[in-house]
Short mmCIF file of C-alpha atoms in Angstrom, two decimals:
data_model
loop_
_atom_site.label_atom_id
_atom_site.label_comp_id
_atom_site.label_asym_id
_atom_site.label_seq_id
_atom_site.Cartn_x
_atom_site.Cartn_y
_atom_site.Cartn_z
CA MET A 1067 -29.93 -69.02 90.32
CA LYS A 1068 -27.17 -66.94 88.73
CA LEU A 1069 -28.22 -63.29 89.09
CA PHE A 1070 -26.45 -60.52 87.03
CA LEU A 1071 -27.37 -56.98 88.14
CA THR A 1072 -26.59 -53.75 86.32
CA ARG A 1073 -27.57 -50.21 86.27
CA HIS A 1074 -28.68 -48.26 83.15
CA GLY A 1075 -26.11 -46.30 81.39
CA GLN A 1076 -25.30 -42.61 81.83
CA THR A 1077 -27.87 -39.92 81.32
CA ASP A 1078 -27.60 -36.10 81.27
CA TRP A 1079 -29.23 -35.83 84.75
CA ASN A 1080 -26.45 -38.13 86.06
CA ILE A 1081 -23.73 -35.55 84.82
CA ALA A 1082 -25.89 -32.73 86.52
CA ARG A 1083 -26.43 -34.86 89.69
CA ARG A 1084 -29.98 -34.52 89.56
CA TYR A 1085 -32.13 -37.10 91.42
CA GLN A 1086 -34.06 -38.98 88.55
CA GLY A 1087 -36.37 -41.34 90.59
CA HIS A 1088 -39.28 -42.17 88.43
CA SER A 1089 -38.80 -39.51 85.99
CA ASP A 1090 -38.27 -40.96 82.39
CA THR A 1091 -34.88 -39.71 81.46
CA ALA A 1092 -33.16 -41.02 78.27
CA LEU A 1093 -29.58 -42.29 77.74
CA ASN A 1094 -27.04 -39.79 76.31
CA GLN A 1095 -24.42 -40.61 73.89
CA VAL A 1096 -21.91 -41.94 76.54
CA GLY A 1097 -24.68 -44.04 78.14
CA ILE A 1098 -25.46 -45.57 74.78
CA LEU A 1099 -21.78 -46.55 74.37
CA GLN A 1100 -21.83 -48.04 77.84
CA THR A 1101 -24.74 -50.19 77.11
CA GLU A 1102 -23.09 -51.44 73.90
CA GLN A 1103 -19.98 -52.27 75.98
CA LEU A 1104 -22.09 -54.22 78.72
CA ALA A 1105 -23.87 -56.14 75.96
CA GLU A 1106 -20.68 -57.28 74.46
CA ARG A 1107 -19.31 -58.18 77.92
CA LEU A 1108 -22.43 -60.34 78.50
CA SER A 1109 -22.61 -61.75 74.88
CA SER A 1110 -20.91 -64.98 75.78
CA GLU A 1111 -22.96 -65.66 78.92
CA THR A 1112 -26.22 -67.76 78.77
CA ILE A 1113 -29.00 -65.61 79.88
CA HIS A 1114 -32.27 -67.12 80.28
CA ALA A 1115 -34.41 -64.00 81.04
CA ILE A 1116 -33.85 -60.17 81.35
CA TYR A 1117 -35.96 -58.10 83.85
CA SER A 1118 -35.91 -54.35 83.64
CA SER A 1119 -37.33 -51.20 85.05
CA ASP A 1120 -40.04 -49.85 82.71
CA LEU A 1121 -38.18 -46.50 82.51
CA THR A 1122 -36.52 -45.67 79.19
CA ARG A 1123 -32.90 -45.36 80.45
CA ALA A 1124 -33.17 -48.94 81.79
CA MET A 1125 -35.22 -50.42 78.90
CA THR A 1126 -32.74 -49.22 76.45
CA THR A 1127 -29.91 -50.81 78.36
CA ALA A 1128 -31.93 -54.11 78.66
CA LYS A 1129 -32.62 -54.20 74.92
CA SER A 1130 -28.98 -53.75 74.13
CA VAL A 1131 -28.09 -56.91 76.05
CA ALA A 1132 -31.12 -58.79 75.05
CA ALA A 1133 -30.24 -58.30 71.33
CA PHE A 1134 -27.40 -60.71 71.76
CA HIS A 1135 -29.63 -63.42 73.43
CA GLY A 1136 -32.83 -63.44 71.18
CA ILE A 1137 -35.02 -62.74 74.28
CA GLU A 1138 -37.32 -59.91 75.13
CA PRO A 1139 -36.80 -57.99 78.40
CA HIS A 1140 -39.70 -58.04 80.82
CA ALA A 1141 -40.68 -54.42 81.84
CA ASP A 1142 -41.67 -54.18 85.59
CA MET A 1143 -42.22 -51.05 87.11
CA ARG A 1144 -41.04 -52.60 90.63
CA TRP A 1145 -37.68 -52.26 89.38
CA ARG A 1146 -37.58 -48.50 89.23
CA GLU A 1147 -35.63 -46.12 91.27
CA LEU A 1148 -36.89 -45.02 94.50
CA SER A 1149 -39.47 -42.14 93.95
CA PHE A 1150 -38.24 -38.89 95.13
CA GLY A 1151 -41.63 -37.36 94.59
CA ASP A 1152 -41.73 -33.63 94.40
CA TRP A 1153 -37.96 -33.34 94.44
CA GLU A 1154 -37.37 -35.19 91.32
CA GLY A 1155 -35.13 -33.27 89.00
CA MET A 1156 -33.37 -31.42 91.92
CA THR A 1157 -29.90 -31.53 92.85
CA TYR A 1158 -28.69 -32.19 96.39
CA GLU A 1159 -28.31 -28.57 97.07
CA GLU A 1160 -31.66 -27.66 95.67
CA MET A 1161 -33.43 -30.37 97.76
CA SER A 1162 -31.45 -29.13 100.87
CA ALA A 1163 -32.61 -25.42 100.09
CA HIS A 1164 -36.27 -26.53 99.22
CA SER A 1165 -36.88 -27.96 102.86
CA PRO A 1166 -33.87 -27.84 104.95
CA GLU A 1167 -35.38 -29.62 108.14
CA LEU A 1168 -37.26 -32.40 106.15
CA PHE A 1169 -34.13 -32.85 103.99
CA ALA A 1170 -31.88 -33.30 107.13
CA ALA A 1171 -34.34 -35.69 108.49
CA TRP A 1172 -34.47 -37.70 105.36
CA MET A 1173 -30.86 -37.98 104.92
CA LYS A 1174 -30.61 -39.35 108.50
CA ASP A 1175 -33.37 -41.81 108.19
CA SER A 1176 -34.69 -42.62 104.57
CA LEU A 1177 -35.72 -45.97 105.76
CA ASN A 1178 -38.81 -44.43 107.35
CA ILE A 1179 -39.06 -40.91 106.16
CA SER A 1180 -39.82 -40.07 102.32
CA THR A 1181 -39.37 -36.83 100.25
CA PRO A 1182 -42.70 -35.02 99.67
CA ASN A 1183 -44.97 -37.53 97.65
CA GLY A 1184 -42.04 -39.83 97.45
CA GLU A 1185 -41.43 -43.21 99.09
CA THR A 1186 -39.02 -44.49 101.83
CA HIS A 1187 -36.43 -47.04 101.36
CA HIS A 1188 -38.35 -49.57 103.34
CA GLN A 1189 -41.24 -49.27 100.69
CA LEU A 1190 -38.50 -49.74 97.90
CA ALA A 1191 -37.22 -52.71 99.61
CA GLU A 1192 -40.38 -54.41 99.62
CA ARG A 1193 -41.27 -53.92 96.05
CA VAL A 1194 -37.83 -55.11 94.82
CA THR A 1195 -37.59 -58.23 97.17
CA THR A 1196 -41.06 -59.28 96.00
CA ALA A 1197 -40.12 -58.98 92.60
CA LEU A 1198 -36.92 -61.01 92.97
CA HIS A 1199 -38.83 -63.67 95.11
CA GLU A 1200 -41.07 -64.27 91.98
CA ILE A 1201 -38.10 -64.50 89.75
CA LYS A 1202 -36.48 -66.99 92.08
CA LYS A 1203 -39.71 -69.08 91.84
CA LYS A 1204 -39.83 -68.74 88.00
CA HIS A 1205 -36.08 -69.30 87.10
CA ALA A 1206 -34.57 -71.69 89.70
CA ASP A 1207 -31.22 -72.88 88.39
CA GLN A 1208 -31.16 -70.47 85.58
CA THR A 1209 -29.29 -67.26 84.81
CA VAL A 1210 -31.26 -63.94 84.97
CA LEU A 1211 -30.18 -60.43 84.41
CA ILE A 1212 -31.86 -57.58 86.27
CA VAL A 1213 -31.57 -53.95 84.83
CA SER A 1214 -32.33 -51.26 87.47
CA HIS A 1215 -31.15 -48.21 89.02
CA SER A 1216 -28.52 -47.37 91.66
CA GLY A 1217 -30.72 -47.06 94.75
CA ALA A 1218 -32.95 -50.07 93.88
CA LEU A 1219 -29.73 -52.23 93.24
CA GLN A 1220 -28.10 -51.25 96.43
CA THR A 1221 -31.14 -51.90 98.39
CA LEU A 1222 -31.57 -55.32 96.65
CA ILE A 1223 -28.05 -56.38 97.31
CA ALA A 1224 -28.29 -55.32 101.00
CA ALA A 1225 -31.55 -57.25 101.51
CA THR A 1226 -30.38 -60.46 99.64
CA LEU A 1227 -27.11 -60.49 101.55
CA GLY A 1228 -28.87 -59.99 104.93
CA VAL A 1229 -27.22 -56.59 105.59
CA ASP A 1230 -29.03 -54.04 107.57
CA LEU A 1231 -31.02 -51.76 105.11
CA SER A 1232 -29.49 -48.73 106.71
CA ARG A 1233 -26.12 -49.70 105.18
CA TYR A 1234 -27.57 -50.06 101.57
CA TRP A 1235 -25.39 -46.93 100.43
CA GLN A 1236 -22.13 -48.81 101.13
CA PHE A 1237 -22.53 -50.89 97.91
CA ARG A 1238 -21.52 -48.70 95.16
CA VAL A 1239 -23.36 -49.44 91.77
CA SER A 1240 -21.99 -47.35 88.96
CA GLN A 1241 -23.64 -46.81 85.46
CA ALA A 1242 -23.61 -49.98 83.35
CA SER A 1243 -21.62 -52.04 85.81
CA LEU A 1244 -22.00 -55.70 86.44
CA SER A 1245 -22.48 -57.56 89.68
CA GLU A 1246 -23.13 -61.18 89.89
CA LEU A 1247 -24.70 -63.17 92.81
CA ASN A 1248 -25.61 -66.75 93.36
CA VAL A 1249 -29.06 -66.77 94.95
CA PHE A 1250 -30.35 -69.47 97.25
CA GLU A 1251 -33.55 -70.06 98.93
CA ASP A 1252 -31.93 -68.72 102.31
CA GLY A 1253 -29.49 -66.28 101.12
CA ALA A 1254 -26.77 -65.44 98.40
CA ILE A 1255 -23.14 -65.48 97.69
CA ILE A 1256 -21.73 -62.27 95.90
CA ASN A 1257 -19.18 -63.24 93.10
CA LEU A 1258 -18.72 -59.87 91.50
CA LEU A 1259 -19.50 -56.18 92.66
CA ASN A 1260 -19.63 -53.21 90.63
CA ASP A 1261 -17.41 -54.42 87.84
CA ILE A 1262 -16.64 -51.63 85.17
CA SER A 1263 -13.61 -53.22 83.42
CA HIS A 1264 -15.70 -53.44 80.16
CA LEU A 1265 -16.33 -49.58 80.21
CA GLU A 1266 -12.66 -48.32 80.14
CA ARG A 1267 -13.24 -47.00 76.58
CA ALA A 1268 -16.39 -45.15 77.71
CA LYS A 1269 -14.50 -42.99 80.17
#
């Protein structure tokens, strides 16, 4: 299976560096332009199915690409970003000031420690890998696009490549970027990572 991965376009919370998580923020004007450029980039590809986080910023991105292919994106909440719980909408500094000790522990071990009423990276990894396993079974030897969020995609890439999940943050996934993997039953080959060449005019 050929797997395309993209993150949603820019939102105002991205600019303000606020953790969005499951909060349903919308794309801003730059984000809309980014999705149009991503859609044009993928317009010549054969895409058999598109799966997306059900949040507005992701679904808007997915629908922009889908319009070129005559298909409807499948909304699936398992492709949502990591839930930051009570800390959603806060900046890095605000989270740190809110609960300094918990924040320090979370930054050191987010695999096992969650934000208040949020989820751990292990929980995130479980839901995205389960969702991918279903897609692999349904779309063997086809091309699929997943539209999701930075943390979810970083975690998915690490898990799919067999990289320790504690290193998920080493995979940069920019807004409306494009990554490509060939996914097999026992692993994956990464062909493209975080390509933003199609976004030059949006800078």
